[in-house]
Amino acid sequence: MINLFPLFFLLFLSSITIVFSDLEADRSALLRLRGAVRGRTLLWNTTSSNPCSWKGVKCNNLTNQSNRVIELRLPGDGLIGQLPLNSIGNLTQLRILSLRGNFLSGPIPSELGSCTELRDLHLQGNRFSGKIPETLFTLKNLVRLNLAGNNFFGGISSAFNNLTKLKILYLENNQFNGSLPNLSSLTELRKFNVSFNALMGSIPPRLDTFSSQSYLGTSLCGGPLVSCPSNGNKLSGGAIAGIIVGSVIGLLLILVIMFILYRNYRSRKLLQHIERSPIPPSPVKPSENGFWSPMPIITVTEEQKFSNSFASEERVGKVVVQGGSDGLVLFGKDVEMFSLQNLLRSSAEVLGKGTVGTTYKAYLENGAEVIVKRLKNVCLSEKEFRGEIENLGSFIHENLVPLRGYFYGTEEKLLIFEPMPGSLSILLHGHNRRSLSWEIRCKIALGAAYGIQYLHSISPDTTHGNIKSSNILLTEYYDACPSEFGLTRLVSNITSPNLNGYRAPEVTDSRNISKKADVYSFGVLLLEILTGKEPDSVLIEDGIDLPSWVQSVVQEKWTIEVFDPELINFDNFEEQMVQLLNLAISCTVQHPDRRPSMVEITRRIKRICSL
Ligand SMILES: *[C@@H]1O[C@H](CO)[C@@H](O)[C@H](O)[C@H]1NC(C)=O
Ligand SMILES: *[C@@H]1O[C@H](CO)[C@@H](O)[C@H](O)[C@H]1NC(C)=O
Ligand SMILES: *[C@@H]1O[C@H](CO)[C@@H](O)[C@H](O)[C@H]1NC(C)=O
Ligand SMILES: *[C@@H]1O[C@H](CO)[C@@H](O)[C@H](O)[C@H]1NC(C)=O
Ligand SMILES: *[C@@H]1O[C@H](CO)[C@@H](O)[C@H](O)[C@H]1NC(C)=O
Ligand SMILES: *[C@@H]1O[C@H](CO)[C@@H](O)[C@H](O)[C@H]1NC(C)=O
Ligand SMILES: *[C@@H]1O[C@H](CO)[C@@H](O)[C@H](O)[C@H]1NC(C)=O
Ligand SMILES: *[C@@H]1O[C@H](CO)[C@@H](O)[C@H](O)[C@H]1NC(C)=O
């Protein structure tokens, strides 16, 4: 009897089980968790076969086939007990796990190592204890790890060096003992706290860049804390004098050596940089902070302030191409000519590694300076590349960083830009944020908007494609000029969705950024200007992006909470700030069609800031 089912029906049945088996397994894992923890029970509808609608559970629903649980957030849910086996570790697609602020105890189960996709792990404020399991160090995608406020003990393992993507590591208020290991592989680390642990010994070199606030209540020494005691007997006066003289001579010697090294470093030729450092295939550094020195603080006088209004007559300039015999192509009729040989022989320094390639500052022999961008993973044919670049070279506007030329070789693809004195990213996230008054922030927002509006006016599919604060360069009068427009179209798809806090949710291919996706990124940029928070380094709790964080604060508390505390003169401009915040929120709505156009945005910034 059973054999009488038609074959297609059996296949259909089995395909259904395949489709739902993974999600079904995730559902059982969640139920095992629910069954093991006491306290306030998780109010999940367990009769429902789909766990994706349960509170705190999020699935990826791109296609039905790969439907899996990717986020589990149960903060402050009163959970008591130990994490059971075959629960969390079975959610192998999990990207975000937040169990902070509960009463969970016992060890972190070592099966956590199966969650290889994990980016964010928030276990702070529980009663977990024991040693950190070795398997945790196999989570190579981990960006944020917060284990603060538990009872973990034992040494801080040097295996943390395996978590090379880590940006945030919070271990404070535990019972870690021993010394701090050399965490020199954690090159992305931005936030670090080991306060209130039984740590001792010296702070290793890489970690001494964090302030003493990261090391409260420990017996550590060196770095930002008092220097470590030297272990020696009492010395006679003569010996001390000898040591002082010796140290002074030593110091002078070191200074001389450093000076020589510095000169050598400065005079390393661009060619050597290029020859010695093959472009690595993929690593994508999300933020390129920290290149130029902070800009001098200047006061913007009335005349200078808005001398830079939008010159709508100056449309697309006629591109004058001067091709050198050695393949270097320069744009514009006024530019001083130099050859590829001149360029490659110039001294150069690395400014940063970005999403599309490495940027150098080159000092030509005639005293001129240019910015050279070395593209990686170019995915266009020579003809297409030349066409695209010559098109980009024709975009001339006072709120854009002009492209001065390019070189297309089989090995190397170089772009040449005008140098600029500073970037918004460095000003906002460097040491000088206080110098960014409300008026200057308004001016920067408007300048950047003009540049992007101009790009959008050129043709239906001309977009910037990579709007972020490190790509908003500034003149010494704070005229904002977006740079690197149109470059993501030249290189293969850049997949760093969780690191790029500026990317609109609907974007799947970085080569194809719509105008509305630009508007989203611009909205995030406005939020960054208003809040002073970095969208890239996602310093915000639980992997929530900047727009969601702002939304949640505005809904739960009062709007004033979101603004940058460094913004002085708060009272005079509160109204303007709230209006600009509303504009930024409307730019970052999920639905692309509901976002305003750049024309509308510039009009509104002008009105809000009365510029
Ligand atoms: C729980 O889920 C079942 C099946 O989806 C549904 O019939 C029922 O109404 C749900 N109960 C509640 C309280 O939502
Ligand atoms: C994912 O599915 C849920 C229902 O399970 C739905 O409410 C939500 O809009 C979907 N999200 C996307 C991005 O499609
Ligand atoms: C996905 O599932 C929904 C119902 O759950 C169905 O309507 C839709 O056709 C499915 N899509 C694909 C691509 O199978
Ligand atoms: C998931 O749970 C089952 C028990 O139901 C177990 O046999 C299996 O090994 C687990 N899988 C993973 C990847 O942990
Ligand atoms: C850390 O990385 C090293 C080298 O990549 C490897 O040998 C070691 O097993 C890793 N440790 C853990 C705990 O993953
Ligand atoms: C750290 O504490 C553990 C007990 O919790 C002890 O066995 C170990 O010796 C201590 N290590 C150091 C370096 O003090
Ligand atoms: C730290 O580790 C790096 C690489 O593992 C090494 O180059 C460096 O010398 C180490 N520093 C110290 C102080 O051990
Ligand atoms: C580190 O944690 C301690 C204790 O919670 C806190 O007082 C301190 O401000 C934190 N430091 C940083 C740099 O966040």
Short mmCIF file of N, CA, C and O in Angstrom, two decimals, residues 240-344:
data_model
loop_
_atom_site.label_atom_id
_atom_site.label_comp_id
_atom_site.label_asym_id
_atom_site.label_seq_id
_atom_site.Cartn_x
_atom_site.Cartn_y
_atom_site.Cartn_z
N ILE A 240 74.35 56.32 40.24
CA ILE A 240 73.17 56.97 39.68
C ILE A 240 73.59 58.01 38.65
O ILE A 240 73.05 58.05 37.53
N ALA A 241 74.63 58.81 39.01
CA ALA A 241 75.10 59.83 38.06
C ALA A 241 75.55 59.16 36.78
O ALA A 241 75.22 59.60 35.67
N GLY A 242 76.30 58.04 36.93
CA GLY A 242 76.77 57.31 35.75
C GLY A 242 75.61 56.86 34.89
O GLY A 242 75.62 57.03 33.66
N ILE A 243 74.57 56.35 35.55
CA ILE A 243 73.41 55.86 34.80
C ILE A 243 72.75 57.02 34.05
O ILE A 243 72.39 56.91 32.88
N ILE A 244 72.63 58.17 34.74
CA ILE A 244 71.97 59.32 34.08
C ILE A 244 72.76 59.74 32.86
O ILE A 244 72.20 59.89 31.76
N VAL A 245 74.09 59.88 33.02
CA VAL A 245 74.91 60.30 31.88
C VAL A 245 74.77 59.28 30.75
O VAL A 245 74.53 59.63 29.60
N GLY A 246 74.87 58.00 31.15
CA GLY A 246 74.74 56.93 30.16
C GLY A 246 73.42 57.01 29.43
O GLY A 246 73.35 56.92 28.20
N SER A 247 72.32 57.25 30.21
CA SER A 247 71.00 57.26 29.58
C SER A 247 70.87 58.42 28.61
O SER A 247 70.29 58.29 27.53
N VAL A 248 71.45 59.60 29.03
CA VAL A 248 71.34 60.76 28.14
C VAL A 248 72.04 60.46 26.82
O VAL A 248 71.50 60.70 25.74
N ILE A 249 73.25 59.89 26.93
CA ILE A 249 73.98 59.56 25.69
C ILE A 249 73.20 58.55 24.87
O ILE A 249 73.01 58.70 23.66
N GLY A 250 72.67 57.54 25.58
CA GLY A 250 71.88 56.52 24.89
C GLY A 250 70.70 57.12 24.18
O GLY A 250 70.41 56.82 23.02
N LEU A 251 70.02 58.04 24.88
CA LEU A 251 68.83 58.67 24.32
C LEU A 251 69.18 59.44 23.05
O LEU A 251 68.50 59.34 22.02
N LEU A 252 70.31 60.20 23.14
CA LEU A 252 70.74 60.97 21.97
C LEU A 252 71.00 60.03 20.80
O LEU A 252 70.57 60.27 19.67
N LEU A 253 71.68 58.92 21.12
CA LEU A 253 72.00 57.95 20.08
C LEU A 253 70.72 57.43 19.43
O LEU A 253 70.59 57.36 18.21
N ILE A 254 69.73 57.12 20.29
CA ILE A 254 68.47 56.59 19.78
C ILE A 254 67.79 57.63 18.88
O ILE A 254 67.30 57.32 17.79
N LEU A 255 67.84 58.91 19.34
CA LEU A 255 67.21 59.96 18.54
C LEU A 255 67.86 60.06 17.17
O LEU A 255 67.18 60.17 16.15
N VAL A 256 69.21 59.99 17.16
CA VAL A 256 69.92 60.08 15.88
C VAL A 256 69.51 58.93 14.98
O VAL A 256 69.17 59.11 13.81
N ILE A 257 69.47 57.72 15.57
CA ILE A 257 69.11 56.55 14.76
C ILE A 257 67.68 56.69 14.24
O ILE A 257 67.40 56.47 13.05
N MET A 258 66.78 57.17 15.13
CA MET A 258 65.39 57.32 14.69
C MET A 258 65.28 58.32 13.57
O MET A 258 64.52 58.14 12.62
N PHE A 259 66.09 59.40 13.67
CA PHE A 259 66.04 60.43 12.65
C PHE A 259 66.48 59.85 11.30
O PHE A 259 65.84 60.05 10.28
N ILE A 260 67.57 59.06 11.36
CA ILE A 260 68.07 58.46 10.12
C ILE A 260 67.03 57.51 9.55
O ILE A 260 66.71 57.54 8.35
N LEU A 261 66.45 56.69 10.44
CA LEU A 261 65.43 55.74 9.98
C LEU A 261 64.27 56.49 9.35
O LEU A 261 63.75 56.13 8.31
N TYR A 262 63.88 57.60 10.01
CA TYR A 262 62.73 58.36 9.52
C TYR A 262 63.03 58.90 8.13
O TYR A 262 62.21 58.82 7.23
N ARG A 263 64.28 59.43 7.97
CA ARG A 263 64.61 59.97 6.65
C ARG A 263 64.58 58.88 5.60
O ARG A 263 64.08 59.06 4.51
N ASN A 264 65.09 57.71 5.98
CA ASN A 264 65.05 56.61 5.03
C ASN A 264 63.63 56.22 4.71
O ASN A 264 63.28 55.94 3.57
N TYR A 265 62.79 56.24 5.76
CA TYR A 265 61.41 55.84 5.56
C TYR A 265 60.73 56.80 4.60
O TYR A 265 60.06 56.40 3.66
N ARG A 266 60.94 58.11 4.86
CA ARG A 266 60.31 59.11 4.02
C ARG A 266 60.78 58.96 2.58
O ARG A 266 60.02 59.16 1.64
N SER A 267 62.07 58.62 2.42
CA SER A 267 62.58 58.67 1.06
C SER A 267 62.47 57.32 0.38
O SER A 267 63.05 57.13 -0.66
N ARG A 268 61.72 56.39 0.95
CA ARG A 268 61.54 55.14 0.23
C ARG A 268 60.74 55.44 -1.02
O ARG A 268 59.77 56.18 -0.99
N LYS A 269 61.17 54.89 -2.11
CA LYS A 269 60.54 55.25 -3.38
C LYS A 269 59.21 54.52 -3.53
O LYS A 269 59.03 53.41 -3.06
N LEU A 270 58.31 55.20 -4.26
CA LEU A 270 57.01 54.59 -4.52
C LEU A 270 57.18 53.22 -5.16
O LEU A 270 56.51 52.26 -4.83
N LEU A 271 58.14 53.15 -6.10
CA LEU A 271 58.38 51.89 -6.80
C LEU A 271 58.71 50.77 -5.81
O LEU A 271 58.23 49.66 -5.93
N GLN A 272 59.53 51.13 -4.78
CA GLN A 272 59.90 50.10 -3.81
C GLN A 272 58.68 49.64 -3.02
O GLN A 272 58.50 48.46 -2.77
N HIS A 273 57.83 50.62 -2.67
CA HIS A 273 56.61 50.25 -1.97
C HIS A 273 55.84 49.23 -2.79
O HIS A 273 55.37 48.22 -2.30
N ILE A 274 55.72 49.56 -4.07
CA ILE A 274 54.88 48.74 -4.93
C ILE A 274 55.52 47.37 -5.16
O ILE A 274 54.87 46.34 -5.09
N GLU A 275 56.84 47.37 -5.37
CA GLU A 275 57.49 46.09 -5.62
C GLU A 275 57.50 45.21 -4.38
O GLU A 275 57.35 44.01 -4.46
N ARG A 276 57.69 45.85 -3.22
CA ARG A 276 57.86 45.05 -2.02
C ARG A 276 56.55 44.56 -1.45
O ARG A 276 56.54 43.66 -0.64
N SER A 277 55.46 45.20 -1.80
CA SER A 277 54.21 44.82 -1.15
C SER A 277 53.18 44.43 -2.17
O SER A 277 52.44 45.25 -2.64
N PRO A 278 53.20 43.14 -2.57
CA PRO A 278 52.14 42.71 -3.47
C PRO A 278 50.81 42.93 -2.78
O PRO A 278 50.71 42.76 -1.57
N ILE A 279 49.83 43.36 -3.55
CA ILE A 279 48.54 43.63 -2.92
C ILE A 279 47.94 42.33 -2.44
O ILE A 279 47.84 41.37 -3.18
N PRO A 280 47.62 42.24 -1.16
CA PRO A 280 47.02 41.01 -0.66
C PRO A 280 45.63 40.83 -1.28
O PRO A 280 44.99 41.82 -1.60
N PRO A 281 45.22 39.58 -1.47
CA PRO A 281 44.01 39.34 -2.23
C PRO A 281 42.75 39.90 -1.63
O PRO A 281 41.97 40.50 -2.33
N SER A 282 42.52 39.73 -0.33
CA SER A 282 41.22 40.17 0.12
C SER A 282 41.15 41.13 1.29
O SER A 282 40.22 41.88 1.36
N PRO A 283 42.09 41.15 2.22
CA PRO A 283 41.77 41.81 3.48
C PRO A 283 41.19 43.20 3.28
O PRO A 283 41.74 44.00 2.54
N VAL A 284 40.09 43.45 3.90
CA VAL A 284 39.40 44.70 3.70
C VAL A 284 39.45 45.43 5.02
O VAL A 284 38.92 44.97 6.02
N LYS A 285 40.16 46.54 5.04
CA LYS A 285 40.22 47.31 6.27
C LYS A 285 39.07 48.29 6.24
O LYS A 285 38.98 49.12 5.37
N PRO A 286 38.16 48.17 7.17
CA PRO A 286 36.96 48.97 7.07
C PRO A 286 37.18 50.45 7.28
O PRO A 286 36.49 51.26 6.72
N SER A 287 38.13 50.80 8.07
CA SER A 287 38.27 52.21 8.35
C SER A 287 39.71 52.58 8.13
O SER A 287 40.60 51.82 8.43
N GLU A 288 39.93 53.75 7.57
CA GLU A 288 41.31 54.11 7.31
C GLU A 288 41.68 55.34 8.12
O GLU A 288 42.21 56.31 7.60
N ASN A 289 41.35 55.28 9.36
CA ASN A 289 41.67 56.40 10.24
C ASN A 289 43.15 56.56 10.40
O ASN A 289 43.89 55.65 10.21
N GLY A 290 43.49 57.72 10.85
CA GLY A 290 44.83 57.87 11.38
C GLY A 290 45.86 58.18 10.34
O GLY A 290 47.02 57.95 10.58
N PHE A 291 45.50 58.66 9.16
CA PHE A 291 46.60 59.05 8.34
C PHE A 291 47.06 60.45 8.61
O PHE A 291 47.92 60.63 9.45
N TRP A 292 46.47 61.47 8.08
CA TRP A 292 47.15 62.74 8.24
C TRP A 292 47.14 63.19 9.68
O TRP A 292 46.36 62.75 10.49
N SER A 293 48.04 64.10 9.97
CA SER A 293 48.02 64.70 11.30
C SER A 293 46.76 65.55 11.40
O SER A 293 46.24 66.01 10.40
N PRO A 294 46.25 65.74 12.62
CA PRO A 294 45.02 66.51 12.76
C PRO A 294 45.19 67.91 12.17
O PRO A 294 46.27 68.47 12.19
N MET A 295 44.11 68.43 11.67
CA MET A 295 44.20 69.73 11.02
C MET A 295 44.38 70.81 12.06
O MET A 295 43.95 70.69 13.19
N PRO A 296 45.03 71.91 11.68
CA PRO A 296 45.16 73.01 12.62
C PRO A 296 43.77 73.55 12.93
O PRO A 296 42.89 73.54 12.07
N ILE A 297 43.60 74.01 14.15
CA ILE A 297 42.31 74.59 14.50
C ILE A 297 42.29 76.00 13.94
O ILE A 297 43.18 76.80 14.21
N ILE A 298 41.31 76.31 13.14
CA ILE A 298 41.25 77.66 12.61
C ILE A 298 39.85 78.18 12.83
O ILE A 298 38.91 77.42 12.97
N THR A 299 39.75 79.46 12.88
CA THR A 299 38.42 80.03 13.02
C THR A 299 37.92 80.41 11.64
O THR A 299 38.65 80.97 10.83
N VAL A 300 36.72 80.07 11.37
CA VAL A 300 36.16 80.34 10.05
C VAL A 300 35.54 81.73 10.09
O VAL A 300 34.64 82.00 10.87
N THR A 301 36.06 82.62 9.29
CA THR A 301 35.50 83.97 9.27
C THR A 301 34.26 83.99 8.40
O THR A 301 34.01 83.07 7.63
N GLU A 302 33.51 85.06 8.52
CA GLU A 302 32.23 85.14 7.80
C GLU A 302 32.40 84.99 6.30
O GLU A 302 31.68 84.26 5.65
N GLU A 303 33.44 85.68 5.75
CA GLU A 303 33.57 85.63 4.28
C GLU A 303 33.96 84.24 3.82
O GLU A 303 33.47 83.73 2.83
N GLN A 304 34.89 83.63 4.61
CA GLN A 304 35.36 82.32 4.18
C GLN A 304 34.26 81.29 4.31
O GLN A 304 34.20 80.35 3.57
N LYS A 305 33.39 81.54 5.27
CA LYS A 305 32.48 80.51 5.72
C LYS A 305 31.74 79.84 4.57
O LYS A 305 31.81 78.65 4.40
N PHE A 306 31.05 80.61 3.81
CA PHE A 306 30.26 79.96 2.78
C PHE A 306 30.57 80.48 1.40
O PHE A 306 29.72 80.63 0.56
N SER A 307 31.87 80.76 1.19
CA SER A 307 32.31 81.21 -0.12
C SER A 307 32.12 80.09 -1.13
O SER A 307 32.29 80.26 -2.31
N ASN A 308 31.75 78.93 -0.61
CA ASN A 308 31.85 77.74 -1.43
C ASN A 308 30.51 77.27 -1.95
O ASN A 308 30.29 76.10 -2.11
N SER A 309 29.61 78.22 -2.20
CA SER A 309 28.26 77.78 -2.56
C SER A 309 28.25 77.10 -3.92
O SER A 309 29.17 77.21 -4.70
N PHE A 310 27.20 76.42 -4.15
CA PHE A 310 27.10 75.49 -5.27
C PHE A 310 27.12 76.21 -6.63
O PHE A 310 26.26 77.03 -6.91
N ALA A 311 28.11 75.95 -7.42
CA ALA A 311 28.20 76.60 -8.73
C ALA A 311 27.53 75.70 -9.75
O ALA A 311 28.16 74.85 -10.34
N SER A 312 26.23 75.88 -9.92
CA SER A 312 25.50 74.92 -10.73
C SER A 312 25.81 75.06 -12.22
O SER A 312 25.54 74.15 -12.99
N GLU A 313 26.40 76.18 -12.61
CA GLU A 313 26.70 76.34 -14.05
C GLU A 313 27.88 75.45 -14.45
O GLU A 313 27.94 74.94 -15.55
N GLU A 314 28.83 75.29 -13.52
CA GLU A 314 30.03 74.52 -13.84
C GLU A 314 29.69 73.04 -13.92
O GLU A 314 29.95 72.29 -12.99
N ARG A 315 29.14 72.63 -15.01
CA ARG A 315 28.78 71.22 -15.12
C ARG A 315 30.00 70.43 -15.56
O ARG A 315 31.12 70.90 -15.51
N VAL A 316 29.72 69.24 -16.03
CA VAL A 316 30.80 68.32 -16.41
C VAL A 316 31.85 69.02 -17.26
O VAL A 316 31.56 69.55 -18.32
N GLY A 317 33.08 69.05 -16.77
CA GLY A 317 34.13 69.74 -17.50
C GLY A 317 34.58 68.92 -18.70
O GLY A 317 34.41 67.71 -18.74
N LYS A 318 35.15 69.61 -19.66
CA LYS A 318 35.68 68.88 -20.80
C LYS A 318 37.01 68.30 -20.37
O LYS A 318 37.88 69.01 -19.88
N VAL A 319 37.14 67.00 -20.54
CA VAL A 319 38.37 66.40 -20.05
C VAL A 319 39.46 66.52 -21.11
O VAL A 319 39.28 66.19 -22.26
N VAL A 320 40.57 67.08 -20.66
CA VAL A 320 41.71 67.21 -21.55
C VAL A 320 42.69 66.13 -21.14
O VAL A 320 43.15 66.10 -20.00
N VAL A 321 42.95 65.22 -22.03
CA VAL A 321 43.79 64.09 -21.68
C VAL A 321 45.18 64.30 -22.24
O VAL A 321 45.36 64.54 -23.42
N GLN A 322 46.16 64.24 -21.35
CA GLN A 322 47.54 64.31 -21.82
C GLN A 322 48.18 62.97 -21.59
O GLN A 322 48.46 62.61 -20.46
N GLY A 323 48.37 62.23 -22.64
CA GLY A 323 48.95 60.90 -22.48
C GLY A 323 50.46 60.97 -22.58
O GLY A 323 50.99 61.46 -23.57
N GLY A 324 51.16 60.54 -21.55
CA GLY A 324 52.61 60.49 -21.63
C GLY A 324 53.01 59.29 -22.47
O GLY A 324 52.23 58.36 -22.65
N SER A 325 54.25 59.29 -22.94
CA SER A 325 54.68 58.19 -23.80
C SER A 325 54.77 56.89 -23.00
O SER A 325 54.67 55.81 -23.53
N ASP A 326 54.95 57.03 -21.67
CA ASP A 326 55.11 55.81 -20.88
C ASP A 326 53.81 55.34 -20.23
O ASP A 326 53.84 54.58 -19.29
N GLY A 327 52.68 55.82 -20.74
CA GLY A 327 51.42 55.23 -20.32
C GLY A 327 50.69 55.97 -19.22
O GLY A 327 49.56 55.66 -18.90
N LEU A 328 51.33 56.97 -18.61
CA LEU A 328 50.65 57.73 -17.58
C LEU A 328 49.74 58.74 -18.26
O LEU A 328 50.15 59.44 -19.17
N VAL A 329 48.47 58.79 -17.83
CA VAL A 329 47.52 59.71 -18.45
C VAL A 329 47.13 60.75 -17.42
O VAL A 329 46.74 60.40 -16.30
N LEU A 330 47.27 62.03 -17.77
CA LEU A 330 46.91 63.10 -16.85
C LEU A 330 45.74 63.90 -17.42
O LEU A 330 45.62 64.04 -18.62
N PHE A 331 44.89 64.39 -16.53
CA PHE A 331 43.71 65.14 -16.96
C PHE A 331 43.91 66.63 -16.73
O PHE A 331 44.58 67.04 -15.79
N GLY A 332 43.23 67.44 -17.54
CA GLY A 332 43.20 68.88 -17.32
C GLY A 332 44.28 69.56 -18.11
O GLY A 332 45.35 69.01 -18.32
N LYS A 333 44.00 70.80 -18.53
CA LYS A 333 44.98 71.45 -19.40
C LYS A 333 46.04 72.19 -18.60
O LYS A 333 47.11 72.47 -19.09
N ASP A 334 45.72 72.51 -17.33
CA ASP A 334 46.66 73.32 -16.56
C ASP A 334 47.67 72.50 -15.78
O ASP A 334 48.56 73.05 -15.17
N VAL A 335 47.50 71.20 -15.77
CA VAL A 335 48.34 70.42 -14.88
C VAL A 335 49.77 70.40 -15.37
O VAL A 335 50.05 70.42 -16.56
N GLU A 336 50.65 70.35 -14.39
CA GLU A 336 52.05 70.24 -14.73
C GLU A 336 52.32 68.79 -15.08
O GLU A 336 51.87 67.88 -14.39
N MET A 337 53.04 68.60 -16.15
CA MET A 337 53.27 67.23 -16.60
C MET A 337 54.33 66.54 -15.75
O MET A 337 55.29 67.15 -15.33
N PHE A 338 54.12 65.28 -15.51
CA PHE A 338 55.20 64.47 -14.99
C PHE A 338 55.01 63.08 -15.57
O PHE A 338 53.93 62.73 -16.04
N SER A 339 56.08 62.31 -15.57
CA SER A 339 55.99 61.01 -16.23
C SER A 339 55.83 59.91 -15.20
O SER A 339 56.00 60.13 -14.00
N LEU A 340 55.54 58.73 -15.68
CA LEU A 340 55.43 57.58 -14.80
C LEU A 340 56.76 57.36 -14.07
O LEU A 340 56.78 57.07 -12.88
N GLN A 341 57.86 57.57 -14.81
CA GLN A 341 59.19 57.40 -14.19
C GLN A 341 59.34 58.36 -13.02
O GLN A 341 59.76 57.98 -11.94
N ASN A 342 58.98 59.66 -13.24
CA ASN A 342 59.03 60.64 -12.15
C ASN A 342 58.24 60.14 -10.95
O ASN A 342 58.69 60.22 -9.81
N LEU A 343 57.04 59.64 -11.25
CA LEU A 343 56.13 59.24 -10.18
C LEU A 343 56.72 58.08 -9.39
O LEU A 343 56.76 58.10 -8.16
N LEU A 344 57.19 57.07 -10.11
CA LEU A 344 57.67 55.87 -9.42
C LEU A 344 58.95 56.15 -8.65
O LEU A 344 59.25 55.49 -7.67
#
